[in-house]
C-alpha positions as semicolon CSV with decimal commas, in nm:
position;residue;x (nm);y (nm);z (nm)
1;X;-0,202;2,566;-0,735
2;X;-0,064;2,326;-0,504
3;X;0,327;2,257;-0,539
4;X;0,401;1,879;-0,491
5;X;0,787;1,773;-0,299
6;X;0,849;1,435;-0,413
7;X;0,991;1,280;-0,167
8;X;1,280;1,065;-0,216
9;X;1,259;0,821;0,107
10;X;1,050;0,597;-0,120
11;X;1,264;0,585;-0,426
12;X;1,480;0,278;-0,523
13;X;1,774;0,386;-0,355
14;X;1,998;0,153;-0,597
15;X;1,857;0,342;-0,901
16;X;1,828;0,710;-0,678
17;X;1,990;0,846;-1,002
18;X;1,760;0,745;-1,252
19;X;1,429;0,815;-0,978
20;X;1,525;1,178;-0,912
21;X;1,596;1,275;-1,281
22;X;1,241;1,110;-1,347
23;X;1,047;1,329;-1,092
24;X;1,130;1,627;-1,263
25;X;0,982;1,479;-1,584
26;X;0,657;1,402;-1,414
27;X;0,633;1,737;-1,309
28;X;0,678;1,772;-0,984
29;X;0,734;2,082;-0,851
30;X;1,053;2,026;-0,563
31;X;1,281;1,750;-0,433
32;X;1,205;1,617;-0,109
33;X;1,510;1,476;0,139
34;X;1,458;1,303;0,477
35;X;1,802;1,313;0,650
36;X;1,745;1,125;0,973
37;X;2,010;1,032;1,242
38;X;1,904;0,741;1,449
39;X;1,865;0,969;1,686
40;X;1,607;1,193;1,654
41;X;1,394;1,020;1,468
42;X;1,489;0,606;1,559
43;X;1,581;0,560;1,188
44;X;1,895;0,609;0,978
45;X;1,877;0,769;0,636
46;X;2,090;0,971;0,443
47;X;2,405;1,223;0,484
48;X;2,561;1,500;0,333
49;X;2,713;1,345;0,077
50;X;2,423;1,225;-0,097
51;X;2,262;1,563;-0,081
52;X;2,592;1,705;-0,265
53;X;2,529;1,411;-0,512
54;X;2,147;1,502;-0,581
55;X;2,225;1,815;-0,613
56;X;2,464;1,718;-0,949
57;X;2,136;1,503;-1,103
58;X;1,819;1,785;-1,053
59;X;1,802;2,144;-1,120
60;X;1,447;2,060;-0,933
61;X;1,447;2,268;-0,559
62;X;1,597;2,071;-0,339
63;X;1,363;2,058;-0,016
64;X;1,607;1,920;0,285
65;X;1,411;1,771;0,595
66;X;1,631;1,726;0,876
67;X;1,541;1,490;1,127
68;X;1,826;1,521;1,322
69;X;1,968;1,605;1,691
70;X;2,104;1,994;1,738
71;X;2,060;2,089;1,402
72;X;2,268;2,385;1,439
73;X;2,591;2,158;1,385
74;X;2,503;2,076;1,026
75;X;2,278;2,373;0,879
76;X;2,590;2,488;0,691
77;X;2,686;2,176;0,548
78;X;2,402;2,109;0,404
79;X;2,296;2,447;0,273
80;X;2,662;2,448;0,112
81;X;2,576;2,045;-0,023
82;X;2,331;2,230;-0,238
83;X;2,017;2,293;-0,015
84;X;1,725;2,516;-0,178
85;X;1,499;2,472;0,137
86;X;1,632;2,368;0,488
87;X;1,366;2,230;0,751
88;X;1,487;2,165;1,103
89;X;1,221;2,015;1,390
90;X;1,132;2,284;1,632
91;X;1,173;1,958;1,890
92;X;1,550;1,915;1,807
93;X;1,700;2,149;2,031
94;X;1,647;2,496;2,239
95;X;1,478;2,779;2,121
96;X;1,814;2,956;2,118
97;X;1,987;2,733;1,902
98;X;1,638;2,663;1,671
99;X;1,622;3,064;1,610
100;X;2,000;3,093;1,544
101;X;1,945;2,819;1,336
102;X;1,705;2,993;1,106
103;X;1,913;3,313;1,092
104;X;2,223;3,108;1,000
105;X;2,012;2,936;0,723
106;X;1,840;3,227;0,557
107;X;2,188;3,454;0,586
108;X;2,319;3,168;0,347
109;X;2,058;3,267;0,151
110;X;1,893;2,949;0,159
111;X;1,532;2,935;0,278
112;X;1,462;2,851;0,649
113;X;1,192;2,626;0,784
114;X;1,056;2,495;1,096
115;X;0,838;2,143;1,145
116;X;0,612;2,031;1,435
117;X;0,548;1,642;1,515
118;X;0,204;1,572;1,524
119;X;0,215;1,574;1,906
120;X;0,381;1,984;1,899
121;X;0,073;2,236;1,911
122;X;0,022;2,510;1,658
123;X;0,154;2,755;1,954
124;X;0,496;2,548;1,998
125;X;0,616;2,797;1,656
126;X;0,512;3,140;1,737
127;X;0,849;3,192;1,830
128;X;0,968;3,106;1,493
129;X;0,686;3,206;1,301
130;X;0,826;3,538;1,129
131;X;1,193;3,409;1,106
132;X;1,017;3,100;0,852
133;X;0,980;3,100;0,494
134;X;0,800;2,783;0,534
135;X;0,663;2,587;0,841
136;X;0,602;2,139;0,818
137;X;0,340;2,060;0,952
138;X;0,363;1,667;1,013
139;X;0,125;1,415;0,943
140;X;0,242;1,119;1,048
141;X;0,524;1,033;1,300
142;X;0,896;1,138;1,162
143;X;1,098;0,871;1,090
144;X;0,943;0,632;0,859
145;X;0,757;0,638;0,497
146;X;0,431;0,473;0,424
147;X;0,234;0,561;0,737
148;X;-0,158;0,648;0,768
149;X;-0,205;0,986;0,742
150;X;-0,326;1,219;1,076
151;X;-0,692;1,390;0,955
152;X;-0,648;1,574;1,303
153;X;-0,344;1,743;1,248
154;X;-0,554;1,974;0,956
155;X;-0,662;2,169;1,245
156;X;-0,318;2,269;1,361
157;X;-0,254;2,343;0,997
158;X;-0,598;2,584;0,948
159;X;-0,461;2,741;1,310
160;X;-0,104;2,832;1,170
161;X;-0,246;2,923;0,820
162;X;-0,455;3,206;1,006
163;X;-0,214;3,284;1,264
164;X;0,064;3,379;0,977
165;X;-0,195;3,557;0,760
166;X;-0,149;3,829;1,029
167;X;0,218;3,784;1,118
168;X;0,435;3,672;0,812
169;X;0,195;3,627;0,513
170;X;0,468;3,544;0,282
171;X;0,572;3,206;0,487
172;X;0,382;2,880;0,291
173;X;0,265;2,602;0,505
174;X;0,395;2,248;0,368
175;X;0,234;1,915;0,484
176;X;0,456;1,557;0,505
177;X;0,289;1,224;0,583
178;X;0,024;1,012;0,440
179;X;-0,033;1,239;0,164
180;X;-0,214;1,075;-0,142
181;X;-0,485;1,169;-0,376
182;X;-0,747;1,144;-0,120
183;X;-0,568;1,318;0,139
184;X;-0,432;1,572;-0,071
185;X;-0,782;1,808;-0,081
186;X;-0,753;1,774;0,286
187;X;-0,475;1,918;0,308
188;X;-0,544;2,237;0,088
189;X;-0,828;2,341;0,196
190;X;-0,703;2,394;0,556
191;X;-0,409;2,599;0,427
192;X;-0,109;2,329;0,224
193;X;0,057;2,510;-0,047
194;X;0,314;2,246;-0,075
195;X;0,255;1,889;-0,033
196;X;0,525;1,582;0,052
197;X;0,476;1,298;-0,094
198;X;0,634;0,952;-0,124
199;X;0,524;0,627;-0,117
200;X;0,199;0,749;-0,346
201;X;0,413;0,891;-0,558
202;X;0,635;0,626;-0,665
203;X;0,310;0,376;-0,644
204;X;0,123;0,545;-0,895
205;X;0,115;0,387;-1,206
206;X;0,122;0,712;-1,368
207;X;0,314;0,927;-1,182
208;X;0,244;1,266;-1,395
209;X;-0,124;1,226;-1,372
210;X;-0,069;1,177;-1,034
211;X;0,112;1,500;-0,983
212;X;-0,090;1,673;-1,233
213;X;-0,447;1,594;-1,036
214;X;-0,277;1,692;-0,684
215;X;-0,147;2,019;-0,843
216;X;-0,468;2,106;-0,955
């Protein structure tokens, strides 16, 4: 069964409270947080301190997406702001700092993750791939919410699924972008275990039948 991250980009940020104590009653599975600098990604989102907030309102698994420069600075921070799950974009710095990265995360005992932009090919993480509990595959560009989703990319996620059935079995493969509940069978039959979603989410008119038929 499919685990669903609802993500909170598409919330009503002037009622976040009241929205993330609600996803956990519809049954979703994790709690999805796009932290973007401006720089990376050419929007602004949200910061440390609103993690450390969430993390006061939800005993849900707090999924962290950083779409930030040199994530290295921050990994800390935000594993201490209450991080369950801490993504950083294989294109946000070297390959140095991206695997020390990972081994700072997971000795914080927090889970580490990697994510590709739809324009990064499935071999861009092989360096990564056994230092991962979980890799992103992207769907849609970083940066914004509501965007089509990218039927192409399910090829680089069927090509990771089988390359980490033979080198780290135990690492899940978790899709963000465009995910709805016609995209959603896409995505698991080439390989999603966890699926991001945001603007279908909070659009459905009954959010735990939504969650309920993409879990399925």
């Amino acid at each position: 069964m499919a685990k669903i991250s609802a993500s909170i980009l598409s919330a009503d940020f002037v009622n976040l409270e009241r929205d993330v104590r609600s996803i956990g009653q519809t049954g979703a599975d994790w709690l999805h947080v796009d932290v973007m600098d401006g720089c990376f990604v050419p929007n602004i989102t949200i910061g440390l301190p609103v993690v450390k907030a969430l993390r006061r309102v939800t005993g849900l698994p707090m999924d962290v997406h950083l779409m930030i420069d040199r994530p290295i600075r921050y990994a800390r921070q935000f594993v201490e702001a209450g991080a369950d799950w801490l993504t950083i974009h294989i294109e946000a710095d070297t390959q140095e700092n991206n695997l020390a990265c990972l081994d700072l995360i997971r000795s914080l005992g927090c889970k580490a993750a990697i994510a590709l932009k739809p324009g990064t090919p499935a071999q861009a993480a092989e360096p990564y791939l056994q230092k991962c509990d979980m890799i992103l595959v992207m769907t849609v560009e970083p940066g914004f919410g509501g965007q089509s989703f990218m039927e192409p990319m399910m090829d680089k996620l069927k090509a990771l699924r089988t390359r980490l059935d033979r080198v780290n079995p135990g690492c899940i493969l978790q899709v963000d972008g465009g995910v709805d509940a016609r995209t959603q069978a896409l995505c698991k039959a080439n390989g999603a275990e966890v699926l991001v979603t945001g603007s279908a989410y909070f659009k459905a008119s009954d959010r735990a039948a939504f969650v309920k038929a993409i879990q399925a």
